[in-house]
Amino acid sequence: MPKMKSHTGMGKRVKVTGRGKIVAQQAGLRHNLEKKPSTQTRRLTGTVELAKADVKRIKKLLGR
């Protein structure tokens, strides 16, 4: 039986913390920034813990 390969694209998008939580950048900071309020762009900076509904699927893609 061949080894399971981890999804390299997902590995570039998320990071697993020491305790096993999955964190990622928030969406909405790539383009059309001039029309978004500065308060919104400031709020979207930094990484956040992902939703519980997504964690199972992402861990499977990462091979964990």
PQR file of N, CA, C, O and H, with PARSE charges and radii, in Angstrom:
ATOM      1  N   MET A   1       0.839  -1.188   0.000 -0.4000 1.5000
ATOM      2  CA  MET A   1       0.000   0.000   0.000 -0.0000 2.0000
ATOM      3  C   MET A   1       0.887   1.255   0.000  0.5500 1.7000
ATOM      4  O   MET A   1       1.768   1.378   0.851 -0.5500 1.4000
ATOM      5  N   PRO A   2       0.673   2.171  -0.922 -0.5600 1.5000
ATOM      6  CA  PRO A   2       1.522   3.372  -0.963  0.2800 2.0000
ATOM      7  C   PRO A   2       1.228   4.313   0.198  0.5500 1.7000
ATOM      8  O   PRO A   2       0.163   4.270   0.815 -0.5500 1.4000
ATOM      9  N   LYS A   3       2.204   5.158   0.469 -0.4000 1.5000
ATOM     10  CA  LYS A   3       2.044   6.129   1.550 -0.0000 2.0000
ATOM     11  C   LYS A   3       1.031   7.197   1.157  0.5500 1.7000
ATOM     12  O   LYS A   3       0.858   7.494  -0.025 -0.5500 1.4000
ATOM     13  H   LYS A   3       3.069   5.193  -0.032  0.4000 1.0000
ATOM     14  N   MET A   4       0.368   7.769   2.150 -0.4000 1.5000
ATOM     15  CA  MET A   4      -0.543   8.890   1.909 -0.0000 2.0000
ATOM     16  C   MET A   4       0.286  10.154   1.693  0.5500 1.7000
ATOM     17  O   MET A   4       1.211  10.429   2.457 -0.5500 1.4000
ATOM     18  H   MET A   4       0.509   7.528   3.110  0.4000 1.0000
ATOM     19  N   LYS A   5      -0.035  10.905   0.677 -0.4000 1.5000
ATOM     20  CA  LYS A   5       0.678  12.157   0.435 -0.0000 2.0000
ATOM     21  C   LYS A   5      -0.109  13.304   1.043  0.5500 1.7000
ATOM     22  O   LYS A   5      -1.330  13.380   0.905 -0.5500 1.4000
ATOM     23  H   LYS A   5      -0.786  10.682   0.056  0.4000 1.0000
ATOM     24  N   SER A   6       0.612  14.205   1.723 -0.4000 1.5000
ATOM     25  CA  SER A   6      -0.056  15.377   2.273 -0.0000 2.0000
ATOM     26  C   SER A   6      -0.295  16.380   1.143  0.5500 1.7000
ATOM     27  O   SER A   6       0.456  16.422   0.169 -0.5500 1.4000
ATOM     28  H   SER A   6       1.604  14.144   1.835  0.4000 1.0000
ATOM     29  N   HIS A   7      -1.328  17.172   1.282 -0.4000 1.5000
ATOM     30  CA  HIS A   7      -1.710  18.145   0.259 -0.0000 2.0000
ATOM     31  C   HIS A   7      -0.782  19.355   0.380  0.5500 1.7000
ATOM     32  O   HIS A   7      -0.905  20.140   1.320 -0.5500 1.4000
ATOM     33  H   HIS A   7      -1.939  17.139   2.073  0.4000 1.0000
ATOM     34  N   THR A   8       0.150  19.506  -0.574 -0.4000 1.5000
ATOM     35  CA  THR A   8       1.166  20.547  -0.440 -0.0000 2.0000
ATOM     36  C   THR A   8       0.561  21.944  -0.471  0.5500 1.7000
ATOM     37  O   THR A   8       1.056  22.843   0.208 -0.5500 1.4000
ATOM     38  H   THR A   8       0.249  18.868  -1.338  0.4000 1.0000
ATOM     39  N   GLY A   9      -0.502  22.140  -1.250 -0.4000 1.5000
ATOM     40  CA  GLY A   9      -1.138  23.455  -1.309 -0.0000 2.0000
ATOM     41  C   GLY A   9      -1.738  23.859   0.029  0.5500 1.7000
ATOM     42  O   GLY A   9      -1.655  25.021   0.426 -0.5500 1.4000
ATOM     43  H   GLY A   9      -0.904  21.409  -1.802  0.4000 1.0000
ATOM     44  N   MET A  10      -2.342  22.899   0.726 -0.4000 1.5000
ATOM     45  CA  MET A  10      -2.913  23.195   2.033 -0.0000 2.0000
ATOM     46  C   MET A  10      -1.814  23.463   3.048  0.5500 1.7000
ATOM     47  O   MET A  10      -1.979  24.285   3.950 -0.5500 1.4000
ATOM     48  H   MET A  10      -2.410  21.955   0.404  0.4000 1.0000
ATOM     49  N   GLY A  11      -0.699  22.773   2.899 -0.4000 1.5000
ATOM     50  CA  GLY A  11       0.422  22.994   3.811 -0.0000 2.0000
ATOM     51  C   GLY A  11       0.988  24.394   3.715  0.5500 1.7000
ATOM     52  O   GLY A  11       1.525  24.918   4.691 -0.5500 1.4000
ATOM     53  H   GLY A  11      -0.565  22.106   2.166  0.4000 1.0000
ATOM     54  N   LYS A  12       0.871  25.007   2.541 -0.4000 1.5000
ATOM     55  CA  LYS A  12       1.363  26.370   2.364 -0.0000 2.0000
ATOM     56  C   LYS A  12       0.384  27.407   2.918  0.5500 1.7000
ATOM     57  O   LYS A  12       0.778  28.535   3.213 -0.5500 1.4000
ATOM     58  H   LYS A  12       0.435  24.582   1.748  0.4000 1.0000
ATOM     59  N   ARG A  13      -0.879  27.033   3.058 -0.4000 1.5000
ATOM     60  CA  ARG A  13      -1.906  27.988   3.469 -0.0000 2.0000
ATOM     61  C   ARG A  13      -2.165  28.013   4.968  0.5500 1.7000
ATOM     62  O   ARG A  13      -2.598  29.031   5.508 -0.5500 1.4000
ATOM     63  H   ARG A  13      -1.200  26.117   2.818  0.4000 1.0000
ATOM     64  N   VAL A  14      -1.901  26.893   5.646 -0.4000 1.5000
ATOM     65  CA  VAL A  14      -2.204  26.815   7.072 -0.0000 2.0000
ATOM     66  C   VAL A  14      -0.975  26.400   7.857  0.5500 1.7000
ATOM     67  O   VAL A  14      -0.012  25.873   7.301 -0.5500 1.4000
ATOM     68  H   VAL A  14      -1.549  26.067   5.207  0.4000 1.0000
ATOM     69  N   LYS A  15      -1.024  26.649   9.179 -0.4000 1.5000
ATOM     70  CA  LYS A  15       0.064  26.275  10.063 -0.0000 2.0000
ATOM     71  C   LYS A  15      -0.545  25.579  11.262  0.5500 1.7000
ATOM     72  O   LYS A  15      -1.584  25.998  11.774 -0.5500 1.4000
ATOM     73  H   LYS A  15      -1.807  27.077   9.631  0.4000 1.0000
ATOM     74  N   VAL A  16       0.103  24.512  11.710 -0.4000 1.5000
ATOM     75  CA  VAL A  16      -0.371  23.782  12.877 -0.0000 2.0000
ATOM     76  C   VAL A  16       0.450  24.244  14.069  0.5500 1.7000
ATOM     77  O   VAL A  16       1.680  24.214  14.035 -0.5500 1.4000
ATOM     78  H   VAL A  16       0.946  24.171  11.295  0.4000 1.0000
ATOM     79  N   THR A  17      -0.240  24.675  15.132 -0.4000 1.5000
ATOM     80  CA  THR A  17       0.448  25.145  16.327 -0.0000 2.0000
ATOM     81  C   THR A  17       0.962  23.953  17.124  0.5500 1.7000
ATOM     82  O   THR A  17       0.692  22.802  16.782 -0.5500 1.4000
ATOM     83  H   THR A  17      -1.239  24.699  15.160  0.4000 1.0000
ATOM     84  N   GLY A  18       1.690  24.236  18.170 -0.4000 1.5000
ATOM     85  CA  GLY A  18       2.238  23.186  19.011 -0.0000 2.0000
ATOM     86  C   GLY A  18       1.175  22.340  19.672  0.5500 1.7000
ATOM     87  O   GLY A  18       1.398  21.159  19.940 -0.5500 1.4000
ATOM     88  H   GLY A  18       1.909  25.171  18.448  0.4000 1.0000
ATOM     89  N   ARG A  19       0.026  22.925  19.938 -0.4000 1.5000
ATOM     90  CA  ARG A  19      -1.068  22.200  20.577 -0.0000 2.0000
ATOM     91  C   ARG A  19      -2.006  21.545  19.573  0.5500 1.7000
ATOM     92  O   ARG A  19      -2.989  20.915  19.961 -0.5500 1.4000
ATOM     93  H   ARG A  19      -0.154  23.885  19.720  0.4000 1.0000
ATOM     94  N   GLY A  20      -1.707  21.691  18.279 -0.4000 1.5000
ATOM     95  CA  GLY A  20      -2.509  21.023  17.260 -0.0000 2.0000
ATOM     96  C   GLY A  20      -3.612  21.865  16.665  0.5500 1.7000
ATOM     97  O   GLY A  20      -4.381  21.374  15.837 -0.5500 1.4000
ATOM     98  H   GLY A  20      -0.908  22.203  17.964  0.4000 1.0000
ATOM     99  N   LYS A  21      -3.711  23.125  17.066 -0.4000 1.5000
ATOM    100  CA  LYS A  21      -4.717  24.001  16.456 -0.0000 2.0000
ATOM    101  C   LYS A  21      -4.232  24.417  15.074  0.5500 1.7000
ATOM    102  O   LYS A  21      -3.030  24.442  14.809 -0.5500 1.4000
ATOM    103  H   LYS A  21      -3.087  23.523  17.738  0.4000 1.0000
ATOM    104  N   ILE A  22      -5.170  24.741  14.202 -0.4000 1.5000
ATOM    105  CA  ILE A  22      -4.817  25.138  12.838 -0.0000 2.0000
ATOM    106  C   ILE A  22      -5.129  26.619  12.670  0.5500 1.7000
ATOM    107  O   ILE A  22      -6.258  27.058  12.888 -0.5500 1.4000
ATOM    108  H   ILE A  22      -6.146  24.720  14.417  0.4000 1.0000
ATOM    109  N   VAL A  23      -4.111  27.382  12.279 -0.4000 1.5000
ATOM    110  CA  VAL A  23      -4.277  28.820  12.095 -0.0000 2.0000
ATOM    111  C   VAL A  23      -3.974  29.186  10.649  0.5500 1.7000
ATOM    112  O   VAL A  23      -3.178  28.523   9.983 -0.5500 1.4000
ATOM    113  H   VAL A  23      -3.194  27.025  12.101  0.4000 1.0000
ATOM    114  N   ALA A  24      -4.621  30.257  10.166 -0.4000 1.5000
ATOM    115  CA  ALA A  24      -4.424  30.709   8.791 -0.0000 2.0000
ATOM    116  C   ALA A  24      -4.716  32.197   8.696  0.5500 1.7000
ATOM    117  O   ALA A  24      -5.303  32.790   9.602 -0.5500 1.4000
ATOM    118  H   ALA A  24      -5.268  30.795  10.707  0.4000 1.0000
ATOM    119  N   GLN A  25      -4.299  32.786   7.590 -0.4000 1.5000
ATOM    120  CA  GLN A  25      -4.610  34.182   7.318 -0.0000 2.0000
ATOM    121  C   GLN A  25      -6.099  34.332   7.021  0.5500 1.7000
ATOM    122  O   GLN A  25      -6.735  33.411   6.509 -0.5500 1.4000
ATOM    123  H   GLN A  25      -3.822  32.304   6.854  0.4000 1.0000
ATOM    124  N   GLN A  26      -6.641  35.489   7.343 -0.4000 1.5000
ATOM    125  CA  GLN A  26      -8.041  35.748   7.023 -0.0000 2.0000
ATOM    126  C   GLN A  26      -8.164  36.171   5.555  0.5500 1.7000
ATOM    127  O   GLN A  26      -7.239  36.744   4.980 -0.5500 1.4000
ATOM    128  H   GLN A  26      -6.124  36.237   7.758  0.4000 1.0000
ATOM    129  N   ALA A  27      -9.306  35.881   4.974 -0.4000 1.5000
ATOM    130  CA  ALA A  27      -9.547  36.228   3.575 -0.0000 2.0000
ATOM    131  C   ALA A  27      -9.913  37.705   3.447  0.5500 1.7000
ATOM    132  O   ALA A  27     -10.350  38.328   4.414 -0.5500 1.4000
ATOM    133  H   ALA A  27     -10.058  35.415   5.442  0.4000 1.0000
ATOM    134  N   GLY A  28      -9.735  38.253   2.264 -0.4000 1.5000
ATOM    135  CA  GLY A  28     -10.208  39.594   1.978 -0.0000 2.0000
ATOM    136  C   GLY A  28      -9.137  40.659   1.980  0.5500 1.7000
ATOM    137  O   GLY A  28      -9.462  41.845   2.042 -0.5500 1.4000
ATOM    138  H   GLY A  28      -9.380  37.747   1.478  0.4000 1.0000
ATOM    139  N   LEU A  29      -7.859  40.282   1.912 -0.4000 1.5000
ATOM    140  CA  LEU A  29      -6.797  41.292   1.929 -0.0000 2.0000
ATOM    141  C   LEU A  29      -5.928  41.233   0.680  0.5500 1.7000
ATOM    142  O   LEU A  29      -4.776  41.665   0.714 -0.5500 1.4000
ATOM    143  H   LEU A  29      -7.595  39.319   1.861  0.4000 1.0000
ATOM    144  N   ARG A  30      -6.459  40.707  -0.422 -0.4000 1.5000
ATOM    145  CA  ARG A  30      -5.644  40.549  -1.628 -0.0000 2.0000
ATOM    146  C   ARG A  30      -5.828  41.686  -2.634  0.5500 1.7000
ATOM    147  O   ARG A  30      -4.855  42.142  -3.234 -0.5500 1.4000
ATOM    148  H   ARG A  30      -7.395  40.356  -0.449  0.4000 1.0000
ATOM    149  N   HIS A  31      -7.056  42.142  -2.821 -0.4000 1.5000
ATOM    150  CA  HIS A  31      -7.285  43.175  -3.833 -0.0000 2.0000
ATOM    151  C   HIS A  31      -8.493  44.013  -3.424  0.5500 1.7000
ATOM    152  O   HIS A  31      -9.174  43.709  -2.445 -0.5500 1.4000
ATOM    153  H   HIS A  31      -7.846  41.772  -2.334  0.4000 1.0000
ATOM    154  N   ASN A  32      -8.744  45.072  -4.190 -0.4000 1.5000
ATOM    155  CA  ASN A  32      -9.826  46.040  -3.914 -0.0000 2.0000
ATOM    156  C   ASN A  32      -9.707  46.640  -2.521  0.5500 1.7000
ATOM    157  O   ASN A  32     -10.714  46.841  -1.841 -0.5500 1.4000
ATOM    158  H   ASN A  32      -8.191  45.319  -4.985  0.4000 1.0000
ATOM    159  N   LEU A  33      -8.487  46.926  -2.098 -0.4000 1.5000
ATOM    160  CA  LEU A  33      -8.280  47.437  -0.748 -0.0000 2.0000
ATOM    161  C   LEU A  33      -8.637  48.918  -0.637  0.5500 1.7000
ATOM    162  O   LEU A  33      -8.912  49.409   0.458 -0.5500 1.4000
ATOM    163  H   LEU A  33      -7.669  46.763  -2.650  0.4000 1.0000
ATOM    164  N   GLU A  34      -8.634  49.631  -1.765 -0.4000 1.5000
ATOM    165  CA  GLU A  34      -8.929  51.063  -1.705 -0.0000 2.0000
ATOM    166  C   GLU A  34     -10.373  51.326  -1.306  0.5500 1.7000
ATOM    167  O   GLU A  34     -10.663  52.321  -0.640 -0.5500 1.4000
ATOM    168  H   GLU A  34      -8.410  49.232  -2.654  0.4000 1.0000
ATOM    169  N   LYS A  35     -11.276  50.448  -1.705 -0.4000 1.5000
ATOM    170  CA  LYS A  35     -12.685  50.678  -1.386 -0.0000 2.0000
ATOM    171  C   LYS A  35     -13.092  50.123  -0.029  0.5500 1.7000
ATOM    172  O   LYS A  35     -14.198  50.397   0.437 -0.5500 1.4000
ATOM    173  H   LYS A  35     -11.041  49.640  -2.246  0.4000 1.0000
ATOM    174  N   LYS A  36     -12.222  49.345   0.616 -0.4000 1.5000
ATOM    175  CA  LYS A  36     -12.539  48.802   1.945 -0.0000 2.0000
ATOM    176  C   LYS A  36     -12.097  49.790   3.016  0.5500 1.7000
ATOM    177  O   LYS A  36     -11.059  50.436   2.871 -0.5500 1.4000
ATOM    178  H   LYS A  36     -11.324  49.122   0.237  0.4000 1.0000
ATOM    179  N   PRO A  37     -12.865  49.912   4.078 -0.5600 1.5000
ATOM    180  CA  PRO A  37     -12.471  50.832   5.152  0.2800 2.0000
ATOM    181  C   PRO A  37     -11.172  50.378   5.822  0.5500 1.7000
ATOM    182  O   PRO A  37     -10.880  49.184   5.897 -0.5500 1.4000
ATOM    183  N   SER A  38     -10.403  51.351   6.306 -0.4000 1.5000
ATOM    184  CA  SER A  38      -9.150  51.029   6.983 -0.0000 2.0000
ATOM    185  C   SER A  38      -9.392  50.174   8.215  0.5500 1.7000
ATOM    186  O   SER A  38      -8.569  49.328   8.562 -0.5500 1.4000
ATOM    187  H   SER A  38     -10.640  52.321   6.245  0.4000 1.0000
ATOM    188  N   THR A  39     -10.524  50.396   8.876 -0.4000 1.5000
ATOM    189  CA  THR A  39     -10.832  49.598  10.068 -0.0000 2.0000
ATOM    190  C   THR A  39     -10.991  48.126   9.693  0.5500 1.7000
ATOM    191  O   THR A  39     -10.576  47.242  10.442 -0.5500 1.4000
ATOM    192  H   THR A  39     -11.193  51.084   8.594  0.4000 1.0000
ATOM    193  N   GLN A  40     -11.585  47.873   8.548 -0.4000 1.5000
ATOM    194  CA  GLN A  40     -11.778  46.493   8.102 -0.0000 2.0000
ATOM    195  C   GLN A  40     -10.444  45.837   7.758  0.5500 1.7000
ATOM    196  O   GLN A  40     -10.202  44.689   8.130 -0.5500 1.4000
ATOM    197  H   GLN A  40     -11.922  48.592   7.940  0.4000 1.0000
ATOM    198  N   THR A  41      -9.569  46.571   7.040 -0.4000 1.5000
ATOM    199  CA  THR A  41      -8.291  45.982   6.656 -0.0000 2.0000
ATOM    200  C   THR A  41      -7.414  45.744   7.877  0.5500 1.7000
ATOM    201  O   THR A  41      -6.661  44.771   7.908 -0.5500 1.4000
ATOM    202  H   THR A  41      -9.766  47.504   6.738  0.4000 1.0000
ATOM    203  N   ARG A  42      -7.492  46.603   8.875 -0.4000 1.5000
ATOM    204  CA  ARG A  42      -6.730  46.382  10.107 -0.0000 2.0000
ATOM    205  C   ARG A  42      -7.254  45.166  10.848  0.5500 1.7000
ATOM    206  O   ARG A  42      -6.476  44.401  11.418 -0.5500 1.4000
ATOM    207  H   ARG A  42      -8.103  47.394   8.850  0.4000 1.0000
ATOM    208  N   ARG A  43      -8.554  44.986  10.846 -0.4000 1.5000
ATOM    209  CA  ARG A  43      -9.162  43.859  11.555 -0.0000 2.0000
ATOM    210  C   ARG A  43      -8.782  42.522  10.905  0.5500 1.7000
ATOM    211  O   ARG A  43      -8.718  41.494  11.579 -0.5500 1.4000
ATOM    212  H   ARG A  43      -9.186  45.608  10.383  0.4000 1.0000
ATOM    213  N   LEU A  44      -8.532  42.546   9.598 -0.4000 1.5000
ATOM    214  CA  LEU A  44      -8.246  41.313   8.870 -0.0000 2.0000
ATOM    215  C   LEU A  44      -6.772  40.909   8.915  0.5500 1.7000
ATOM    216  O   LEU A  44      -6.416  39.853   8.392 -0.5500 1.4000
ATOM    217  H   LEU A  44      -8.583  43.381   9.051  0.4000 1.0000
ATOM    218  N   THR A  45      -5.902  41.727   9.531 -0.4000 1.5000
ATOM    219  CA  THR A  45      -4.490  41.361   9.590 -0.0000 2.0000
ATOM    220  C   THR A  45      -4.272  40.260  10.622  0.5500 1.7000
ATOM    221  O   THR A  45      -5.086  40.066  11.525 -0.5500 1.4000
ATOM    222  H   THR A  45      -6.191  42.585   9.956  0.4000 1.0000
ATOM    223  N   GLY A  46      -3.177  39.553  10.473 -0.4000 1.5000
ATOM    224  CA  GLY A  46      -2.827  38.513  11.430 -0.0000 2.0000
ATOM    225  C   GLY A  46      -3.505  37.187  11.124  0.5500 1.7000
ATOM    226  O   GLY A  46      -4.322  37.081  10.210 -0.5500 1.4000
ATOM    227  H   GLY A  46      -2.517  39.711   9.739  0.4000 1.0000
ATOM    228  N   THR A  47      -3.144  36.178  11.913 -0.4000 1.5000
ATOM    229  CA  THR A  47      -3.700  34.843  11.712 -0.0000 2.0000
ATOM    230  C   THR A  47      -4.779  34.565  12.744  0.5500 1.7000
ATOM    231  O   THR A  47      -4.764  35.124  13.841 -0.5500 1.4000
ATOM    232  H   THR A  47      -2.480  36.264  12.656  0.4000 1.0000
ATOM    233  N   VAL A  48      -5.717  33.696  12.384 -0.4000 1.5000
ATOM    234  CA  VAL A  48      -6.798  33.311  13.286 -0.0000 2.0000
ATOM    235  C   VAL A  48      -6.937  31.792  13.276  0.5500 1.7000
ATOM    236  O   VAL A  48      -6.533  31.119  12.328 -0.5500 1.4000
ATOM    237  H   VAL A  48      -5.730  33.242  11.493  0.4000 1.0000
ATOM    238  N   GLU A  49      -7.515  31.273  14.348 -0.4000 1.5000
ATOM    239  CA  GLU A  49      -7.791  29.843  14.424 -0.0000 2.0000
ATOM    240  C   GLU A  49      -8.958  29.537  13.499  0.5500 1.7000
ATOM    241  O   GLU A  49      -9.922  30.299  13.440 -0.5500 1.4000
ATOM    242  H   GLU A  49      -7.843  31.820  15.119  0.4000 1.0000
ATOM    243  N   LEU A  50      -8.875  28.428  12.779 -0.4000 1.5000
ATOM    244  CA  LEU A  50      -9.913  28.095  11.816 -0.0000 2.0000
ATOM    245  C   LEU A  50     -11.155  27.541  12.500  0.5500 1.7000
ATOM    246  O   LEU A  50     -11.105  27.089  13.644 -0.5500 1.4000
ATOM    247  H   LEU A  50      -8.091  27.809  12.827  0.4000 1.0000
ATOM    248  N   ALA A  51     -12.268  27.586  11.779 -0.4000 1.5000
ATOM    249  CA  ALA A  51     -13.546  27.113  12.308 -0.0000 2.0000
ATOM    250  C   ALA A  51     -13.494  25.611  12.544  0.5500 1.7000
ATOM    251  O   ALA A  51     -12.819  24.876  11.822 -0.5500 1.4000
ATOM    252  H   ALA A  51     -12.308  27.953  10.850  0.4000 1.0000
ATOM    253  N   LYS A  52     -14.211  25.172  13.558 -0.4000 1.5000
ATOM    254  CA  LYS A  52     -14.210  23.770  13.946 -0.0000 2.0000
ATOM    255  C   LYS A  52     -14.704  22.879  12.801  0.5500 1.7000
ATOM    256  O   LYS A  52     -14.255  21.742  12.660 -0.5500 1.4000
ATOM    257  H   LYS A  52     -14.759  25.768  14.144  0.4000 1.0000
ATOM    258  N   ALA A  53     -15.626  23.396  11.988 -0.4000 1.5000
ATOM    259  CA  ALA A  53     -16.194  22.623  10.887 -0.0000 2.0000
ATOM    260  C   ALA A  53     -15.138  22.299   9.828  0.5500 1.7000
ATOM    261  O   ALA A  53     -15.246  21.280   9.147 -0.5500 1.4000
ATOM    262  H   ALA A  53     -15.990  24.320  12.102  0.4000 1.0000
ATOM    263  N   ASP A  54     -14.118  23.153   9.679 -0.4000 1.5000
ATOM    264  CA  ASP A  54     -13.099  22.959   8.651 -0.0000 2.0000
ATOM    265  C   ASP A  54     -11.921  22.116   9.126  0.5500 1.7000
ATOM    266  O   ASP A  54     -11.188  21.557   8.311 -0.5500 1.4000
ATOM    267  H   ASP A  54     -14.030  23.981  10.232  0.4000 1.0000
ATOM    268  N   VAL A  55     -11.738  22.022  10.445 -0.4000 1.5000
ATOM    269  CA  VAL A  55     -10.520  21.421  10.986 -0.0000 2.0000
ATOM    270  C   VAL A  55     -10.369  19.957  10.585  0.5500 1.7000
ATOM    271  O   VAL A  55      -9.273  19.535  10.218 -0.5500 1.4000
ATOM    272  H   VAL A  55     -12.334  22.476  11.107  0.4000 1.0000
ATOM    273  N   LYS A  56     -11.440  19.178  10.647 -0.4000 1.5000
ATOM    274  CA  LYS A  56     -11.359  17.750  10.329 -0.0000 2.0000
ATOM    275  C   LYS A  56     -10.898  17.536   8.893  0.5500 1.7000
ATOM    276  O   LYS A  56     -10.038  16.695   8.629 -0.5500 1.4000
ATOM    277  H   LYS A  56     -12.331  19.521  10.945  0.4000 1.0000
ATOM    278  N   ARG A  57     -11.469  18.296   7.971 -0.4000 1.5000
ATOM    279  CA  ARG A  57     -11.134  18.159   6.548 -0.0000 2.0000
ATOM    280  C   ARG A  57      -9.682  18.570   6.289  0.5500 1.7000
ATOM    281  O   ARG A  57      -8.969  17.913   5.531 -0.5500 1.4000
ATOM    282  H   ARG A  57     -12.167  18.979   8.185  0.4000 1.0000
ATOM    283  N   ILE A  58      -9.257  19.653   6.922 -0.4000 1.5000
ATOM    284  CA  ILE A  58      -7.901  20.153   6.691 -0.0000 2.0000
ATOM    285  C   ILE A  58      -6.862  19.214   7.292  0.5500 1.7000
ATOM    286  O   ILE A  58      -5.811  18.987   6.693 -0.5500 1.4000
ATOM    287  H   ILE A  58      -9.836  20.186   7.539  0.4000 1.0000
ATOM    288  N   LYS A  59      -7.147  18.668   8.469 -0.4000 1.5000
ATOM    289  CA  LYS A  59      -6.212  17.720   9.075 -0.0000 2.0000
ATOM    290  C   LYS A  59      -6.053  16.481   8.201  0.5500 1.7000
ATOM    291  O   LYS A  59      -4.964  15.912   8.114 -0.5500 1.4000
ATOM    292  H   LYS A  59      -8.001  18.852   8.955  0.4000 1.0000
ATOM    293  N   LYS A  60      -7.126  16.070   7.564 -0.4000 1.5000
ATOM    294  CA  LYS A  60      -7.051  14.914   6.663 -0.0000 2.0000
ATOM    295  C   LYS A  60      -6.168  15.243   5.461  0.5500 1.7000
ATOM    296  O   LYS A  60      -5.385  14.400   5.021 -0.5500 1.4000
ATOM    297  H   LYS A  60      -8.010  16.532   7.635  0.4000 1.0000
ATOM    298  N   LEU A  61      -6.286  16.464   4.925 -0.4000 1.5000
ATOM    299  CA  LEU A  61      -5.459  16.869   3.796 -0.0000 2.0000
ATOM    300  C   LEU A  61      -3.989  16.942   4.185  0.5500 1.7000
ATOM    301  O   LEU A  61      -3.109  16.659   3.372 -0.5500 1.4000
ATOM    302  H   LEU A  61      -6.921  17.149   5.282  0.4000 1.0000
ATOM    303  N   LEU A  62      -3.726  17.327   5.441 -0.4000 1.5000
ATOM    304  CA  LEU A  62      -2.349  17.434   5.903 -0.0000 2.0000
ATOM    305  C   LEU A  62      -1.760  16.091   6.328  0.5500 1.7000
ATOM    306  O   LEU A  62      -0.563  15.990   6.594 -0.5500 1.4000
ATOM    307  H   LEU A  62      -4.440  17.557   6.101  0.4000 1.0000
ATOM    308  N   GLY A  63      -2.593  15.072   6.389 -0.4000 1.5000
ATOM    309  CA  GLY A  63      -2.127  13.758   6.783 -0.0000 2.0000
ATOM    310  C   GLY A  63      -1.906  13.628   8.267  0.5500 1.7000
ATOM    311  O   GLY A  63      -0.987  12.931   8.698 -0.5500 1.4000
ATOM    312  H   GLY A  63      -3.566  15.154   6.173  0.4000 1.0000
ATOM    313  N   ARG A  64      -2.744  14.297   9.070 -0.4000 1.5000
ATOM    314  CA  ARG A  64      -2.616  14.242  10.535 -0.0000 2.0000
ATOM    315  C   ARG A  64      -3.795  13.530  11.147  0.5500 1.7000
ATOM    316  O   ARG A  64      -3.864  13.386  12.367 -0.5500 1.4000
ATOM    317  H   ARG A  64      -3.490  14.864   8.720  0.4000 1.0000
TER
END
